[in-house]
Amino acid sequence: MRGIYPGTFDPITNGHLDIIKRATRIVDDLVVAVGHNTEKVRTFDIETRIQMVRDSVQDCPNVEVVSFQTLLVDAAKEQGANVIIRGLRAISDYELEVQMAIMNRTLDPDIDTIILVASKEYSFISSSLIKEIAHFGGDISKFVPESVLKYYKPTGRE
Ligand code: ADP
């Protein structure tokens, strides 16, 4: 089984990394697919987001990192993946995740979605909260992989 874990990863968080590590226990290989995503306002450009993910998964065997700007089912096919991995933090994620899972299976019945429930210690972490905390000079080191920290400039706080 080859999985594809798509996301914006702006930036990758410990919650994403937890899903990646747990997914590698289910699938034989995992492709982490960093989306260009036209709808979201992005903090980091695609190259930086890919680099942050690559640095974070260095120790994970059988994980590749790619970018995509096509339909997810087309990216999955191109990567030879037969299962989509997604994470679910709260009921607020549920509606969109289920909608996307059904839509993707309608577009390509050969590709199914596995939704992993977030571990409780990471279920409150989102990229947008991280951005907000970092913007105001808060400490994000408990919430993101170490490789992400260097992309945040010091705030000048003593
Ligand atoms: P997208 O823009 O596709 O939602 P994200 O990078 O925000 O991209 O998230 C990618 C996937 O990871 C989504 O399925 C999301 O629900 C999941 N996810 C995000 N944060 C966490 C977390 N803290 N724990 C578990 N899953 C998460």
PDB file of C-alpha atoms and ligand atoms in Angstrom:
ATOM      1  CA  MET A   1       0.000   0.000   0.000  1.00  0.00           C
ATOM      2  CA  ARG A   2       1.362   3.416  -0.982  1.00  0.00           C
ATOM      3  CA  GLY A   3      -0.153   6.406   0.780  1.00  0.00           C
ATOM      4  CA  ILE A   4      -0.287  10.074  -0.093  1.00  0.00           C
ATOM      5  CA  TYR A   5      -0.655  12.648   2.685  1.00  0.00           C
ATOM      6  CA  PRO A   6      -1.630  15.971   1.137  1.00  0.00           C
ATOM      7  CA  GLY A   7      -1.654  19.302   2.894  1.00  0.00           C
ATOM      8  CA  THR A   8      -0.599  22.902   2.847  1.00  0.00           C
ATOM      9  CA  PHE A   9       1.942  22.458   5.677  1.00  0.00           C
ATOM     10  CA  ASP A  10       2.283  26.209   6.220  1.00  0.00           C
ATOM     11  CA  PRO A  11       4.231  25.340   8.365  1.00  0.00           C
ATOM     12  CA  ILE A  12       4.427  21.617   9.177  1.00  0.00           C
ATOM     13  CA  THR A  13       3.555  21.064  12.860  1.00  0.00           C
ATOM     14  CA  ASN A  14       4.104  18.284  15.387  1.00  0.00           C
ATOM     15  CA  GLY A  15       0.493  17.267  14.668  1.00  0.00           C
ATOM     16  CA  HIS A  16       1.291  16.701  10.983  1.00  0.00           C
ATOM     17  CA  LEU A  17       4.465  14.823  11.925  1.00  0.00           C
ATOM     18  CA  ASP A  18       2.497  12.555  14.259  1.00  0.00           C
ATOM     19  CA  ILE A  19       0.104  11.690  11.408  1.00  0.00           C
ATOM     20  CA  ILE A  20       3.091  11.004   9.095  1.00  0.00           C
ATOM     21  CA  LYS A  21       4.724   8.648  11.620  1.00  0.00           C
ATOM     22  CA  ARG A  22       1.479   6.826  12.379  1.00  0.00           C
ATOM     23  CA  ALA A  23       0.643   6.522   8.664  1.00  0.00           C
ATOM     24  CA  THR A  24       3.995   4.845   7.969  1.00  0.00           C
ATOM     25  CA  ARG A  25       2.916   2.031  10.288  1.00  0.00           C
ATOM     26  CA  ILE A  26      -0.114   1.430   8.076  1.00  0.00           C
ATOM     27  CA  VAL A  27       1.196   1.933   4.534  1.00  0.00           C
ATOM     28  CA  ASP A  28       4.377   0.547   2.984  1.00  0.00           C
ATOM     29  CA  ASP A  29       5.503   3.937   1.643  1.00  0.00           C
ATOM     30  CA  LEU A  30       4.196   7.422   2.152  1.00  0.00           C
ATOM     31  CA  VAL A  31       4.368  10.435  -0.137  1.00  0.00           C
ATOM     32  CA  VAL A  32       3.854  13.732   1.659  1.00  0.00           C
ATOM     33  CA  ALA A  33       2.393  16.029  -0.983  1.00  0.00           C
ATOM     34  CA  VAL A  34       2.731  19.745  -0.343  1.00  0.00           C
ATOM     35  CA  GLY A  35      -0.015  21.621  -2.157  1.00  0.00           C
ATOM     36  CA  HIS A  36       0.329  24.961  -3.857  1.00  0.00           C
ATOM     37  CA  ASN A  37      -3.227  25.737  -2.626  1.00  0.00           C
ATOM     38  CA  THR A  38      -4.601  28.808  -4.277  1.00  0.00           C
ATOM     39  CA  GLU A  39      -7.322  29.525  -1.712  1.00  0.00           C
ATOM     40  CA  LYS A  40      -5.336  29.868   1.485  1.00  0.00           C
ATOM     41  CA  VAL A  41      -3.183  32.873   2.284  1.00  0.00           C
ATOM     42  CA  ARG A  42       0.262  31.409   2.656  1.00  0.00           C
ATOM     43  CA  THR A  43       3.104  32.489   4.933  1.00  0.00           C
ATOM     44  CA  PHE A  44       5.818  30.354   3.378  1.00  0.00           C
ATOM     45  CA  ASP A  45       6.368  29.771  -0.331  1.00  0.00           C
ATOM     46  CA  ILE A  46       6.162  26.280  -1.751  1.00  0.00           C
ATOM     47  CA  GLU A  47       9.949  25.684  -1.773  1.00  0.00           C
ATOM     48  CA  THR A  48      10.269  26.649   1.888  1.00  0.00           C
ATOM     49  CA  ARG A  49       7.287  24.508   2.917  1.00  0.00           C
ATOM     50  CA  ILE A  50       8.765  21.514   1.075  1.00  0.00           C
ATOM     51  CA  GLN A  51      12.169  22.066   2.678  1.00  0.00           C
ATOM     52  CA  MET A  52      10.610  22.287   6.149  1.00  0.00           C
ATOM     53  CA  VAL A  53       8.756  19.009   5.580  1.00  0.00           C
ATOM     54  CA  ARG A  54      11.898  17.312   4.146  1.00  0.00           C
ATOM     55  CA  ASP A  55      13.998  18.378   7.126  1.00  0.00           C
ATOM     56  CA  SER A  56      11.301  17.163   9.526  1.00  0.00           C
ATOM     57  CA  VAL A  57      10.955  13.676   8.013  1.00  0.00           C
ATOM     58  CA  GLN A  58      14.665  12.962   7.594  1.00  0.00           C
ATOM     59  CA  ASP A  59      14.507  10.126  10.120  1.00  0.00           C
ATOM     60  CA  CYS A  60      11.313   8.586   8.748  1.00  0.00           C
ATOM     61  CA  PRO A  61      12.013   5.625   6.485  1.00  0.00           C
ATOM     62  CA  ASN A  62       9.836   5.203   3.386  1.00  0.00           C
ATOM     63  CA  VAL A  63       8.704   8.829   3.300  1.00  0.00           C
ATOM     64  CA  GLU A  64       9.090  11.013   0.209  1.00  0.00           C
ATOM     65  CA  VAL A  65       8.153  14.668  -0.127  1.00  0.00           C
ATOM     66  CA  VAL A  66       6.768  16.153  -3.347  1.00  0.00           C
ATOM     67  CA  SER A  67       4.754  19.173  -4.381  1.00  0.00           C
ATOM     68  CA  PHE A  68       1.537  19.111  -6.378  1.00  0.00           C
ATOM     69  CA  GLN A  69      -0.710  21.590  -8.091  1.00  0.00           C
ATOM     70  CA  THR A  70      -3.203  19.280  -9.723  1.00  0.00           C
ATOM     71  CA  LEU A  71      -6.317  17.495  -8.532  1.00  0.00           C
ATOM     72  CA  LEU A  72      -5.322  15.329  -5.579  1.00  0.00           C
ATOM     73  CA  VAL A  73      -6.552  12.128  -7.260  1.00  0.00           C
ATOM     74  CA  ASP A  74      -4.355  12.929 -10.271  1.00  0.00           C
ATOM     75  CA  ALA A  75      -1.357  13.565  -8.013  1.00  0.00           C
ATOM     76  CA  ALA A  76      -2.078  10.276  -6.224  1.00  0.00           C
ATOM     77  CA  LYS A  77      -2.192   8.398  -9.511  1.00  0.00           C
ATOM     78  CA  GLU A  78       0.992  10.057 -10.705  1.00  0.00           C
ATOM     79  CA  GLN A  79       2.712   9.008  -7.479  1.00  0.00           C
ATOM     80  CA  GLY A  80       1.315   5.472  -7.679  1.00  0.00           C
ATOM     81  CA  ALA A  81      -0.544   5.971  -4.385  1.00  0.00           C
ATOM     82  CA  ASN A  82      -3.742   4.023  -3.716  1.00  0.00           C
ATOM     83  CA  VAL A  83      -4.711   5.560  -0.399  1.00  0.00           C
ATOM     84  CA  ILE A  84      -5.071   9.156   0.779  1.00  0.00           C
ATOM     85  CA  ILE A  85      -4.136   9.893   4.401  1.00  0.00           C
ATOM     86  CA  ARG A  86      -5.798  12.767   6.271  1.00  0.00           C
ATOM     87  CA  GLY A  87      -5.959  13.842   9.911  1.00  0.00           C
ATOM     88  CA  LEU A  88      -9.010  14.746  11.979  1.00  0.00           C
ATOM     89  CA  ARG A  89      -8.653  16.981  15.008  1.00  0.00           C
ATOM     90  CA  ALA A  90     -12.153  17.943  15.966  1.00  0.00           C
ATOM     91  CA  ILE A  91     -15.728  17.874  14.814  1.00  0.00           C
ATOM     92  CA  SER A  92     -14.990  21.112  12.939  1.00  0.00           C
ATOM     93  CA  ASP A  93     -12.627  19.182  10.610  1.00  0.00           C
ATOM     94  CA  TYR A  94     -15.165  16.429  10.083  1.00  0.00           C
ATOM     95  CA  GLU A  95     -17.444  18.014   7.532  1.00  0.00           C
ATOM     96  CA  LEU A  96     -14.708  19.044   5.109  1.00  0.00           C
ATOM     97  CA  GLU A  97     -12.731  15.824   5.492  1.00  0.00           C
ATOM     98  CA  VAL A  98     -15.769  13.632   4.804  1.00  0.00           C
ATOM     99  CA  GLN A  99     -16.812  15.821   1.879  1.00  0.00           C
ATOM    100  CA  MET A 100     -13.331  15.582   0.354  1.00  0.00           C
ATOM    101  CA  ALA A 101     -13.078  11.827   0.968  1.00  0.00           C
ATOM    102  CA  ILE A 102     -16.393  11.190  -0.800  1.00  0.00           C
ATOM    103  CA  MET A 103     -15.560  13.591  -3.625  1.00  0.00           C
ATOM    104  CA  ASN A 104     -12.131  12.052  -4.185  1.00  0.00           C
ATOM    105  CA  ARG A 105     -13.587   8.531  -4.248  1.00  0.00           C
ATOM    106  CA  THR A 106     -16.236   9.691  -6.684  1.00  0.00           C
ATOM    107  CA  LEU A 107     -13.547  11.172  -8.922  1.00  0.00           C
ATOM    108  CA  ASP A 108     -11.448   8.011  -8.654  1.00  0.00           C
ATOM    109  CA  PRO A 109     -13.052   4.912  -7.116  1.00  0.00           C
ATOM    110  CA  ASP A 110      -9.639   3.189  -6.988  1.00  0.00           C
ATOM    111  CA  ILE A 111      -8.325   5.606  -4.367  1.00  0.00           C
ATOM    112  CA  ASP A 112      -9.741   5.513  -0.854  1.00  0.00           C
ATOM    113  CA  THR A 113      -9.115   7.777   2.132  1.00  0.00           C
ATOM    114  CA  ILE A 114      -7.906   6.783   5.594  1.00  0.00           C
ATOM    115  CA  ILE A 115      -8.617   9.439   8.211  1.00  0.00           C
ATOM    116  CA  LEU A 116      -6.469   9.226  11.342  1.00  0.00           C
ATOM    117  CA  VAL A 117      -7.815  10.807  14.501  1.00  0.00           C
ATOM    118  CA  ALA A 118      -5.294  13.277  15.952  1.00  0.00           C
ATOM    119  CA  SER A 119      -3.401  12.219  19.069  1.00  0.00           C
ATOM    120  CA  LYS A 120      -4.800  14.141  22.007  1.00  0.00           C
ATOM    121  CA  GLU A 121      -1.527  15.947  22.736  1.00  0.00           C
ATOM    122  CA  TYR A 122      -1.547  17.435  19.212  1.00  0.00           C
ATOM    123  CA  SER A 123      -5.246  17.867  18.579  1.00  0.00           C
ATOM    124  CA  PHE A 124      -5.188  21.581  19.451  1.00  0.00           C
ATOM    125  CA  ILE A 125      -2.320  22.414  17.070  1.00  0.00           C
ATOM    126  CA  SER A 126      -3.010  24.057  13.724  1.00  0.00           C
ATOM    127  CA  SER A 127      -0.724  25.854  11.298  1.00  0.00           C
ATOM    128  CA  SER A 128      -2.869  28.982  11.526  1.00  0.00           C
ATOM    129  CA  LEU A 129      -2.577  29.128  15.330  1.00  0.00           C
ATOM    130  CA  ILE A 130       1.184  28.644  15.051  1.00  0.00           C
ATOM    131  CA  LYS A 131       1.357  31.568  12.609  1.00  0.00           C
ATOM    132  CA  GLU A 132      -0.603  33.753  14.960  1.00  0.00           C
ATOM    133  CA  ILE A 133       1.498  32.886  18.007  1.00  0.00           C
ATOM    134  CA  ALA A 134       4.730  33.418  16.050  1.00  0.00           C
ATOM    135  CA  HIS A 135       3.451  36.709  14.667  1.00  0.00           C
ATOM    136  CA  PHE A 136       3.084  38.061  18.188  1.00  0.00           C
ATOM    137  CA  GLY A 137       6.481  36.727  19.272  1.00  0.00           C
ATOM    138  CA  GLY A 138       5.183  33.751  21.273  1.00  0.00           C
ATOM    139  CA  ASP A 139       7.126  30.534  21.791  1.00  0.00           C
ATOM    140  CA  ILE A 140       6.145  27.932  19.177  1.00  0.00           C
ATOM    141  CA  SER A 141       8.964  25.483  19.936  1.00  0.00           C
ATOM    142  CA  LYS A 142       6.666  22.953  21.603  1.00  0.00           C
ATOM    143  CA  PHE A 143       4.360  22.784  18.600  1.00  0.00           C
ATOM    144  CA  VAL A 144       6.582  22.506  15.514  1.00  0.00           C
ATOM    145  CA  PRO A 145       9.563  20.346  14.507  1.00  0.00           C
ATOM    146  CA  GLU A 146      12.931  21.939  15.276  1.00  0.00           C
ATOM    147  CA  SER A 147      13.676  22.381  11.580  1.00  0.00           C
ATOM    148  CA  VAL A 148      10.784  24.858  11.320  1.00  0.00           C
ATOM    149  CA  LEU A 149      12.094  27.185  14.045  1.00  0.00           C
ATOM    150  CA  LYS A 150      14.969  28.551  11.980  1.00  0.00           C
ATOM    151  CA  TYR A 151      12.517  29.979   9.473  1.00  0.00           C
ATOM    152  CA  TYR A 152      11.099  32.288  12.104  1.00  0.00           C
ATOM    153  CA  LYS A 153      13.222  35.359  12.652  1.00  0.00           C
ATOM    154  CA  PRO A 154      13.988  36.312  16.244  1.00  0.00           C
ATOM    155  CA  THR A 155      11.448  38.813  17.464  1.00  0.00           C
ATOM    156  CA  GLY A 156      13.922  41.083  19.184  1.00  0.00           C
ATOM    157  CA  ARG A 157      12.553  40.138  22.597  1.00  0.00           C
ATOM    158  CA  GLU A 158      15.179  39.873  25.334  1.00  0.00           C
TER     159      GLU A 158
HETATM  160  P1  ADP B   1      -5.104  21.461   4.223  1.00  0.00           P
HETATM  161  O1  ADP B   1      -5.000  22.851   3.713  1.00  0.00           O
HETATM  162  O2  ADP B   1      -5.156  20.417   3.137  1.00  0.00           O
HETATM  163  O3  ADP B   1      -6.154  21.219   5.290  1.00  0.00           O
HETATM  164  P2  ADP B   1      -3.164  21.269   6.359  1.00  0.00           P
HETATM  165  O4  ADP B   1      -1.680  21.364   6.222  1.00  0.00           O
HETATM  166  O5  ADP B   1      -3.855  22.311   7.170  1.00  0.00           O
HETATM  167  O6  ADP B   1      -3.677  21.218   4.874  1.00  0.00           O
HETATM  168  O7  ADP B   1      -3.568  19.851   6.942  1.00  0.00           O
HETATM  169  C1  ADP B   1      -3.292  18.646   6.286  1.00  0.00           C
HETATM  170  C2  ADP B   1      -4.015  17.506   6.977  1.00  0.00           C
HETATM  171  O8  ADP B   1      -3.472  17.325   8.285  1.00  0.00           O
HETATM  172  C3  ADP B   1      -5.521  17.737   7.199  1.00  0.00           C
HETATM  173  O9  ADP B   1      -6.189  16.498   7.043  1.00  0.00           O
HETATM  174  C4  ADP B   1      -5.607  18.216   8.624  1.00  0.00           C
HETATM  175  O10 ADP B   1      -6.868  17.904   9.197  1.00  0.00           O
HETATM  176  C5  ADP B   1      -4.488  17.407   9.250  1.00  0.00           C
HETATM  177  N1  ADP B   1      -3.956  18.046  10.454  1.00  0.00           N
HETATM  178  C6  ADP B   1      -3.579  19.328  10.609  1.00  0.00           C
HETATM  179  N2  ADP B   1      -3.135  19.564  11.858  1.00  0.00           N
HETATM  180  C7  ADP B   1      -3.247  18.375  12.521  1.00  0.00           C
HETATM  181  C8  ADP B   1      -2.971  17.961  13.870  1.00  0.00           C
HETATM  182  N3  ADP B   1      -2.528  18.824  14.789  1.00  0.00           N
HETATM  183  N4  ADP B   1      -3.195  16.666  14.197  1.00  0.00           N
HETATM  184  C9  ADP B   1      -3.690  15.813  13.265  1.00  0.00           C
HETATM  185  N5  ADP B   1      -3.978  16.130  11.979  1.00  0.00           N
HETATM  186  C10 ADP B   1      -3.760  17.399  11.611  1.00  0.00           C
END
